[in-house]
C-alpha cells in the first residue's frame, strides 16, 4: 500500500517536472534557455554514467570520451554532410558506441577502482587527441559555426534557443524513457545481478563480460547522443567541454542521485552542473575553490549515496568471503570485511 | 615542455630525443611511484596526485635563484609541503575510508580542484619561469651532440632516487610493513600497526615523492595550470601499463612513456596523439586480466 502511494507520488512529481521543463523556455530569458539545453545534454551523459556506475557496477570517470566522440562526429556531419537532426543523432550515437566498443577490452576485465582509473585515462587521452588532431577537430580552438539543424526531413531549421531547447528535451525524454524500459527487461535484471554477485551469476551460466560489454557500448551510445545535443545547444564545441572536471562533476551528480537511479542521475547531474555554472557566474576566479570544497562537503554529507555500487568495488584478487550469501543492502559488503 | 632537439649528426638524429625520453621517463617514474604506493598499499585512487607534483613545481619556481643552496632549500620545502598535503589528505579521507572508492575519488578530486585554485591564486595564472643552478645551465657534449647539463644530472639523480626507493621498500622495516599491508592488512593490524597510520604514512610518502619530482622536474615538466592534470594522466597510464605487480614494471612503463612522448613524437609526429592509447591497448590486450597483480618489488 505504502509502496503504491510512493510510486504514485513519484510519478506525479516526474510529470510535474516534465511540464515545468516544457514551459521553462517561456519563463526565462534566451541565455538561460541555452544553458538549460546544455544542462540537458550533460544530464543525459549523467544517465549513461549511472547506467555504468550504479546499474552495471563499473564506476566510470571516462564517459566524456564517447560524449566527445559523439559531439565531434555530429559537428563534422552537421558542417559537411547533413543538417537533419535525426541523422546527426544516429551518427553521434554510433560514434559514441564505436569508441566505447573500442575501449571495451581496456575496461571489461577490470573492476572497481581500477575501472575508475582506466576510464579516467581514456577520457583524458581523448581530450589530448582532440587537442592535437587539428585537421578534423580544429585543435584547442574547437569547431565553431556549426549550422542550425532541422529535426527531421522537411521541417524548418531550429532558429532560436527555445526551439533548440525543446528539441533537446524531446530527445532526452525519449532516450531516458528507452533506458527505463530497457532496465525493466531481463537485460537490466542480469546487469544488476552481476553487480551484486558476479561469482554467483557466472556460476549459473551467464556470460558477465558480455553483459558488461553490452552495457558499456549502450552507455557509450547514450553519451554520444548527448554529444549531438551539446552541438545543437551550443553550436560550438572545444576540448574544454570534455575535460576531467566534467567527468568528476557528473560522477558527483550521479552519486548524489543515488548511483543506480536513472531519474536521480538526471536530477543530480543537472543540479551539480547548475551549481557549477552559477558559481562561475558569481565568483569568477574562486569558483574552483568553492566547487572543490563542495565536493568534499558532499562526500561527507552523503554517506549512503554510494551504497549501491559497492557490491563490486572489491579489490581484484580478493575472493568474496562467502559468495553464496548475497549481502543485504544495509550489510557490510565483502570489500569492507576485507579491509 | 619537451625539447625535441634533433641532433645535427645524420647517423644518429634520434639520440637526443631518446635521451630526453629517459629523463622524462625517470621523472614520470618518481611521480608515478607515489601514485602506485597510494593505490597498491592504501587502495586509494588519489586524484590529487597531480596537485602534489604541482606544489613541488611551484615551490621550485618560487625559490630557485640559480644557486645550489636554493635548490636544496626548494627540495626540502617542496617535499615537506607536498608530504604535509598528503597527510592532510589522509586526514580528510579518514571518515570515508571504508573501501568506498567513489567517495574517495570524489573527495580527492575536490581537494585537487580547490588546491589547484589556491596555487593559481598564490602564484598567478601564468606559467612561472624555473631557474636551474647556474653550474647546470649550459650544455655538455654527449657522443657528439650537445645536451642540456641539467637533464643529464637529473637522469643520474632520478636513477639514484629509484634505487633508494627500491632499497627502502625492500630492506627497511617501514618498507616491509608497507608490503605486508598490501598482502594482508588484517594481519598487519593484528601486529599492532594501525592501518590509519599506514595510510597516512603512505600518503605522506606519495606526497614526498611527488613533491621531489615536482621540484627536480620543474625544468622538464614545468609548473602551470595544466601541470596537475598532465602528471596525473601520465601517472595513471604508468599504473595501467606497469600494473601494481612490481617496481620494475612501474619503471619500465615510465621509461616507455618517456620514449613515446619524446622519441615517438620525433619519429611519428602525425601519430603522436594516439601512441599512448596504442601502448595502453597493446599492454592490456597482452595481459587480458588487466591489473591483477600487487606491489611486490620483484
Tab-separated table of N, CA and C in Angstrom, chain B residues 189-242:
chain	number	residue	atom	x	y	z
B	189	UNK	N	47.412	-5.299	10.995
B	189	UNK	CA	46.676	-4.655	12.084
B	189	UNK	C	46.824	-5.465	13.362
B	190	UNK	N	46.817	-6.804	13.227
B	190	UNK	CA	46.993	-7.661	14.407
B	190	UNK	C	48.371	-7.482	15.030
B	191	UNK	N	49.344	-7.130	14.205
B	191	UNK	CA	50.699	-6.930	14.733
B	191	UNK	C	50.790	-5.649	15.547
B	192	UNK	N	49.712	-4.890	15.575
B	192	UNK	CA	49.719	-3.680	16.376
B	192	UNK	C	50.037	-2.421	15.598
B	193	UNK	N	50.028	-2.512	14.286
B	193	UNK	CA	50.285	-1.314	13.479
B	193	UNK	C	48.940	-0.798	12.978
B	194	UNK	N	48.644	0.431	13.315
B	194	UNK	CA	47.347	0.980	12.942
B	194	UNK	C	47.250	1.164	11.430
B	195	UNK	N	46.182	0.625	10.811
B	195	UNK	CA	46.019	0.828	9.371
B	195	UNK	C	45.915	2.304	9.010
B	196	UNK	N	45.305	3.086	9.909
B	196	UNK	CA	45.190	4.520	9.630
B	196	UNK	C	46.574	5.145	9.530
B	197	UNK	N	47.492	4.664	10.422
B	197	UNK	CA	48.845	5.233	10.394
B	197	UNK	C	49.555	4.836	9.108
B	198	UNK	N	49.339	3.582	8.694
B	198	UNK	CA	49.966	3.162	7.440
B	198	UNK	C	49.454	4.012	6.286
B	199	UNK	N	48.126	4.264	6.299
B	199	UNK	CA	47.568	5.063	5.209
B	199	UNK	C	48.163	6.465	5.210
B	200	UNK	N	48.225	7.074	6.407
B	200	UNK	CA	48.797	8.419	6.480
B	200	UNK	C	50.250	8.399	6.020
B	201	UNK	N	50.988	7.357	6.463
B	201	UNK	CA	52.389	7.274	6.061
B	201	UNK	C	52.543	7.115	4.565
B	202	UNK	N	51.678	6.290	3.968
B	202	UNK	CA	51.774	6.064	2.529
B	202	UNK	C	51.450	7.338	1.760
B	203	UNK	N	50.406	8.051	2.215
B	203	UNK	CA	50.058	9.285	1.504
B	203	UNK	C	51.143	10.335	1.683
B	204	UNK	N	51.779	10.352	2.886
B	204	UNK	CA	52.889	11.283	3.075
B	204	UNK	C	54.049	10.916	2.164
B	205	UNK	N	54.349	9.607	2.076
B	205	UNK	CA	55.444	9.187	1.201
B	205	UNK	C	55.128	9.511	-0.253
B	206	UNK	N	53.867	9.276	-0.648
B	206	UNK	CA	53.477	9.599	-2.012
B	206	UNK	C	53.632	11.085	-2.264
B	207	UNK	N	53.240	11.896	-1.261
B	207	UNK	CA	53.395	13.338	-1.399
B	207	UNK	C	54.855	13.720	-1.519
B	208	UNK	N	55.706	13.099	-0.680
B	208	UNK	CA	57.132	13.421	-0.713
B	208	UNK	C	57.720	13.086	-2.078
B	209	UNK	N	57.363	11.924	-2.612
B	209	UNK	CA	57.879	11.531	-3.928
B	209	UNK	C	57.414	12.502	-5.007
B	210	UNK	N	56.101	12.800	-4.986
B	210	UNK	CA	55.575	13.718	-5.997
B	210	UNK	C	56.195	15.100	-5.828
B	211	UNK	N	56.378	15.523	-4.562
B	211	UNK	CA	56.988	16.830	-4.324
B	211	UNK	C	58.415	16.879	-4.829
B	212	UNK	N	59.190	15.825	-4.545
B	212	UNK	CA	60.574	15.777	-5.023
B	212	UNK	C	60.602	15.797	-6.544
B	213	UNK	N	59.703	15.002	-7.155
B	213	UNK	CA	59.637	15.002	-8.608
B	213	UNK	C	59.284	16.391	-9.124
B	214	UNK	N	58.366	17.072	-8.417
B	214	UNK	CA	57.946	18.401	-8.844
B	214	UNK	C	59.086	19.404	-8.805
B	215	UNK	N	59.886	19.362	-7.718
B	215	UNK	CA	60.995	20.321	-7.601
B	215	UNK	C	62.071	20.008	-8.639
B	216	UNK	N	62.506	18.739	-8.665
B	216	UNK	CA	63.618	18.394	-9.555
B	216	UNK	C	63.190	18.427	-11.025
B	217	UNK	N	61.920	18.092	-11.272
B	217	UNK	CA	61.464	18.024	-12.650
B	217	UNK	C	60.904	19.326	-13.177
B	218	UNK	N	60.890	20.372	-12.351
B	218	UNK	CA	60.304	21.641	-12.783
B	218	UNK	C	60.884	22.151	-14.106
B	219	UNK	N	62.215	21.982	-14.360
B	219	UNK	CA	62.704	22.422	-15.672
B	219	UNK	C	62.252	21.515	-16.823
B	220	UNK	N	61.682	20.344	-16.531
B	220	UNK	CA	61.276	19.418	-17.598
B	220	UNK	C	59.762	19.474	-17.807
B	221	UNK	N	58.972	19.193	-16.755
B	221	UNK	CA	57.528	19.456	-16.813
B	221	UNK	C	57.290	20.593	-15.841
B	222	UNK	N	57.238	21.797	-16.352
B	222	UNK	CA	57.214	22.977	-15.502
B	222	UNK	C	55.858	23.189	-14.859
B	223	UNK	N	55.825	23.983	-13.758
B	223	UNK	CA	54.550	24.268	-13.107
B	223	UNK	C	53.683	25.160	-13.985
B	224	UNK	N	52.397	24.935	-13.927
B	224	UNK	CA	51.445	25.734	-14.696
B	224	UNK	C	50.054	25.225	-14.405
B	225	UNK	N	49.063	25.812	-15.056
B	225	UNK	CA	47.685	25.434	-14.726
B	225	UNK	C	47.365	24.007	-15.165
B	226	UNK	N	48.043	23.533	-16.237
B	226	UNK	CA	47.714	22.189	-16.714
B	226	UNK	C	48.613	21.100	-16.145
B	227	UNK	N	49.596	21.493	-15.317
B	227	UNK	CA	50.586	20.521	-14.854
B	227	UNK	C	49.960	19.373	-14.087
B	228	UNK	N	49.064	19.722	-13.152
B	228	UNK	CA	48.494	18.686	-12.290
B	228	UNK	C	47.803	17.622	-13.135
B	229	UNK	N	47.032	18.089	-14.132
B	229	UNK	CA	46.318	17.135	-14.990
B	229	UNK	C	47.292	16.265	-15.778
B	230	UNK	N	48.323	16.904	-16.352
B	230	UNK	CA	49.290	16.150	-17.148
B	230	UNK	C	49.945	15.066	-16.318
B	231	UNK	N	50.428	15.444	-15.132
B	231	UNK	CA	51.158	14.487	-14.303
B	231	UNK	C	50.229	13.378	-13.834
B	232	UNK	N	48.998	13.746	-13.465
B	232	UNK	CA	48.046	12.724	-13.035
B	232	UNK	C	47.797	11.735	-14.167
B	233	UNK	N	47.591	12.261	-15.370
B	233	UNK	CA	47.312	11.370	-16.503
B	233	UNK	C	48.502	10.446	-16.771
B	234	UNK	N	49.718	11.041	-16.821
B	234	UNK	CA	50.891	10.210	-17.111
B	234	UNK	C	51.064	9.146	-16.027
B	235	UNK	N	50.834	9.531	-14.758
B	235	UNK	CA	50.977	8.555	-13.677
B	235	UNK	C	49.942	7.446	-13.805
B	236	UNK	N	48.712	7.824	-14.173
B	236	UNK	CA	47.671	6.805	-14.339
B	236	UNK	C	48.048	5.839	-15.443
B	237	UNK	N	48.564	6.372	-16.561
B	237	UNK	CA	48.934	5.499	-17.665
B	237	UNK	C	50.069	4.577	-17.235
B	238	UNK	N	50.990	5.118	-16.417
B	238	UNK	CA	52.064	4.261	-15.906
B	238	UNK	C	51.478	3.106	-15.103
B	239	UNK	N	50.504	3.407	-14.252
B	239	UNK	CA	49.913	2.344	-13.443
B	239	UNK	C	49.216	1.329	-14.343
B	240	UNK	N	48.511	1.823	-15.365
B	240	UNK	CA	47.814	0.909	-16.273
B	240	UNK	C	48.822	0.037	-17.024
B	241	UNK	N	49.895	0.675	-17.495
B	241	UNK	CA	50.889	-0.078	-18.271
B	241	UNK	C	51.700	-1.007	-17.388
B	242	UNK	N	52.162	-0.487	-16.252
B	242	UNK	CA	53.108	-1.243	-15.445
B	242	UNK	C	52.449	-2.151	-14.433
